[in-house]
Amino acid sequence: MKPAVVLLSGGLDSTTALAIARAQGFAPYALSFRYGQRHAVELEAAARVAESQGVVEHVIAEIDLRRFGGSALTADLAVPKGRDPGAMDSDIPVTYVPARNTVFLSFALAWAEVLEAGDIFIGVNALDYSGYPDCRPEYIAAFETLANLATAAGVEGRQHYRIHAPLIEMSKAEIIRAGLALGVDYGLTGSCYDPGPDGRPCGACDSCRLRAKGFAEAGVADPLLARFEVGA
């Protein structure tokens, strides 16, 4: 099995991307970040997912994006609530973390070069998403070009790097169906931007609303809500 680095946040999308990497025959090395986010809930979810999917190794890298601020996920800013999912791609919300995917992919690229792995998976999506600029196909293509220009292995011809974004043109419902077909337990994941200390989702932030929309359109119940008996 060829090694691949998989960015794993513990959310619905990255968990599905990990399952797809495994299904395609890759040996996954999962990479998560403690980057100064307000809640540790997502890292707890990432650890659960990594264990359940049997990754080769799960690394949590330490960086501090709080130094720069600029996002409701790393600074004392209110997380938007109650936005219409249909309008979420019309502007860039305050939950956008400046250059986050570029930072994360750079770390993933460094690890991939050490592992002699040519494949990196990221669970970005450009349909049901919050309008982040670093989730678009043209961004992924540009970073793949950069990866092959900016590494010794790429320049010397020892490696050709591929950035896999298998979910990028899928709706949330399609992502959920794909994950369920691969045996993903979405009850282990966490998507909320403003969860309670125990991981209970707020139900009103962009991520919660997009997740709810996806499960509704997929015609299945969200096991995370059942875990917390939301609505019971």
C-alpha positions as a printed Julia matrix, in Angstrom:
232×3 Matrix{Float64}:
   0.0    0.0     0.0
   1.35   3.42   -0.96
   1.55   6.0     1.83
  -0.61   9.12    1.66
  -0.91  12.07    4.01
  -4.54  12.86    4.88
  -5.51  16.15    6.51
  -7.93  15.21    9.29
  -9.9   17.8    11.23
 -12.34  15.33   12.75
 -15.2   16.8    10.75
 -17.56  15.13    8.31
 -15.65  16.03    5.14
 -12.12  15.14    6.23
 -13.36  11.87    7.73
 -14.95  10.94    4.41
 -11.77  11.87    2.54
  -9.82   9.57    4.86
 -12.22   6.7     4.16
 -11.87   7.3     0.42
  -8.06   7.26    0.66
  -8.24   3.9     2.44
 -10.72   2.54   -0.11
  -8.37   3.54   -2.92
  -5.64   1.41   -1.39
  -3.51   4.05    0.32
  -1.88   3.61    3.72
  -3.08   6.8     5.45
  -0.95   9.01    7.66
  -3.38  11.41    9.34
  -2.37  14.99   10.11
  -4.33  17.26   12.44
  -3.49  20.65   13.94
  -3.73  22.35   17.29
  -3.6   25.79   15.75
  -5.14  27.93   18.48
  -8.74  27.05   17.69
 -11.17  27.95   20.46
 -12.32  24.39   21.0
 -10.43  21.12   21.48
 -13.54  19.18   20.49
 -12.41  18.77   16.88
  -9.09  17.22   17.92
 -10.91  14.77   20.16
 -13.07  13.85   17.17
 -10.0   13.51   14.94
  -8.43  11.1    17.42
 -11.61   8.99   17.49
 -11.8    8.91   13.7
  -8.1    8.08   13.27
  -8.42   5.16   15.66
 -11.63   3.87   14.08
 -10.14   3.95   10.57
  -6.84   2.37   11.51
  -4.43   4.98   10.22
  -0.73   4.14   10.16
   0.07   7.19   12.28
  -1.82  10.22   13.56
   0.2   13.37   14.14
  -1.17  16.51   15.78
   1.06  19.42   14.77
   1.31  22.46   17.04
   1.06  25.94   15.5
  -0.48  29.12   16.87
  -2.64  31.08   14.47
  -4.08  33.05   17.4
  -1.0   35.28   17.03
  -2.57  36.7    13.89
  -6.27  36.56   14.81
  -8.67  37.56   12.07
 -11.1   34.69   12.54
 -13.97  33.81   14.86
 -12.32  30.39   15.25
  -9.09  31.8    16.71
 -10.11  35.11   18.29
 -12.81  36.52   20.54
 -15.28  37.16   17.72
 -18.86  35.96   17.51
 -19.53  32.91   15.36
 -22.32  33.76   12.87
 -25.54  31.86   13.54
 -28.68  31.22   11.52
 -27.36  32.0     8.03
 -29.25  30.61    5.06
 -27.24  27.66    3.63
 -28.17  28.75    0.11
 -26.43  32.1     0.6
 -23.28  30.89    2.33
 -21.1   30.92   -0.78
 -21.88  34.55   -1.58
 -19.38  36.06    0.85
 -16.46  35.03    3.04
 -17.58  34.72    6.67
 -15.64  35.68    9.79
 -15.05  31.96   10.48
 -12.53  31.94    7.62
  -9.05  31.43    9.09
  -6.53  33.4     6.97
  -4.52  31.06    4.71
  -5.39  28.01    6.87
  -5.51  25.43    4.1
  -2.26  26.75    2.63
  -0.59  26.38    6.04
  -2.04  22.9     6.53
  -1.16  21.68    3.04
   2.39  22.99    3.46
   2.81  20.86    6.59
   1.25  17.89    4.78
   3.66  18.39    1.87
   6.66  18.44    4.21
   5.57  15.18    5.85
   4.81  13.61    2.46
   8.31  14.41    1.24
   9.84  12.75    4.31
   7.57   9.71    3.89
   8.39   9.54    0.17
   4.66   9.79   -0.45
   3.34  11.45   -3.57
  -0.28  11.75   -2.47
  -2.03  14.19   -0.14
  -5.75  14.09    0.6
  -7.83  17.07    1.74
 -11.58  17.13    2.33
 -12.39  20.51    0.82
 -15.75  21.03   -0.87
 -16.85  23.8    -3.23
 -20.61  23.15   -3.35
 -22.13  22.99    0.15
 -19.56  25.17    1.92
 -19.16  28.55    3.63
 -17.51  30.43    0.77
 -13.88  29.95    1.77
 -11.46  30.83   -1.07
  -9.08  27.97   -0.21
 -11.72  25.32   -0.93
 -12.0   25.93   -4.69
 -10.71  23.65   -7.5
  -8.41  26.34   -8.89
  -6.75  26.68   -5.48
  -6.12  22.93   -5.23
  -4.66  22.89   -8.76
  -2.4   25.83   -7.94
  -1.1   24.21   -4.77
  -0.37  20.97   -6.63
   1.75  22.98   -9.09
   3.52  24.65   -6.17
   4.17  21.28   -4.5
   6.04  20.02   -7.54
   8.05  23.23   -7.87
   8.9   23.78   -4.2
  10.28  20.4    -3.09
  13.58  18.67   -3.68
  11.78  15.45   -4.6
   9.62  17.29   -7.14
  12.43  19.26   -8.76
  14.74  16.24   -8.93
  12.01  14.12  -10.5
  11.9   11.58   -7.65
   8.27  12.35   -6.91
   5.22  13.8    -8.59
   2.85  15.22   -6.0
  -0.91  14.92   -6.33
  -3.35  16.83   -4.15
  -6.51  14.72   -3.95
  -9.73  16.59   -3.2
 -12.27  13.81   -3.81
 -15.21  15.74   -2.34
 -14.68  19.03   -4.09
 -17.6   18.75   -6.51
 -19.93  16.73   -4.25
 -22.93  17.99   -2.3
 -23.06  17.31    1.43
 -25.69  14.64    0.8
 -23.43  12.93   -1.75
 -20.51  13.09    0.67
 -22.59  11.5     3.42
 -23.85   8.73    1.14
 -20.29   8.01   -0.03
 -19.05   7.82    3.55
 -21.86   5.58    4.7
 -21.14   3.22    1.8
 -17.56   2.99    3.1
 -18.69   2.31    6.67
 -17.97   5.73    8.15
 -19.45   6.3    11.62
 -20.41   9.97   11.53
 -21.3    9.81   15.21
 -17.55  10.0    15.89
 -17.14  13.27   13.99
 -17.68  16.88   15.0
 -18.5   19.76   12.67
 -19.7   22.6    14.89
 -17.86  25.95   14.95
 -19.18  26.73   18.43
 -19.74  23.46   20.32
 -20.38  22.96   24.0
 -17.55  21.7    26.23
 -18.79  18.15   25.74
 -18.91  18.51   21.96
 -22.63  19.16   21.73
 -23.27  20.98   18.44
 -24.88  24.43   18.56
 -27.13  23.62   15.6
 -27.07  27.19   14.26
 -23.59  27.93   12.87
 -22.81  27.53    9.16
 -21.21  24.13    9.65
 -24.09  22.74   11.69
 -26.67  24.0     9.2
 -24.81  22.59    6.19
 -24.41  19.27    7.99
 -28.13  19.18    8.84
 -29.0   20.02    5.23
 -26.78  17.19    4.01
 -28.27  14.55    6.28
 -31.8   15.7     5.46
 -31.14  15.5     1.71
 -29.43  12.11    2.13
 -32.55  10.89    3.94
 -30.71   9.57    7.0
 -30.49  10.64   10.63
 -27.31  12.27   11.91
 -25.84   9.88   14.51
 -24.05  12.78   16.2
 -27.42  14.28   17.15
 -28.57  10.91   18.45
 -25.41  10.75   20.57
 -26.41  13.96   22.32
 -30.14  13.24   22.08
 -30.64  16.56   20.31
 -34.32  17.19   19.78
 -35.31  14.44   22.2
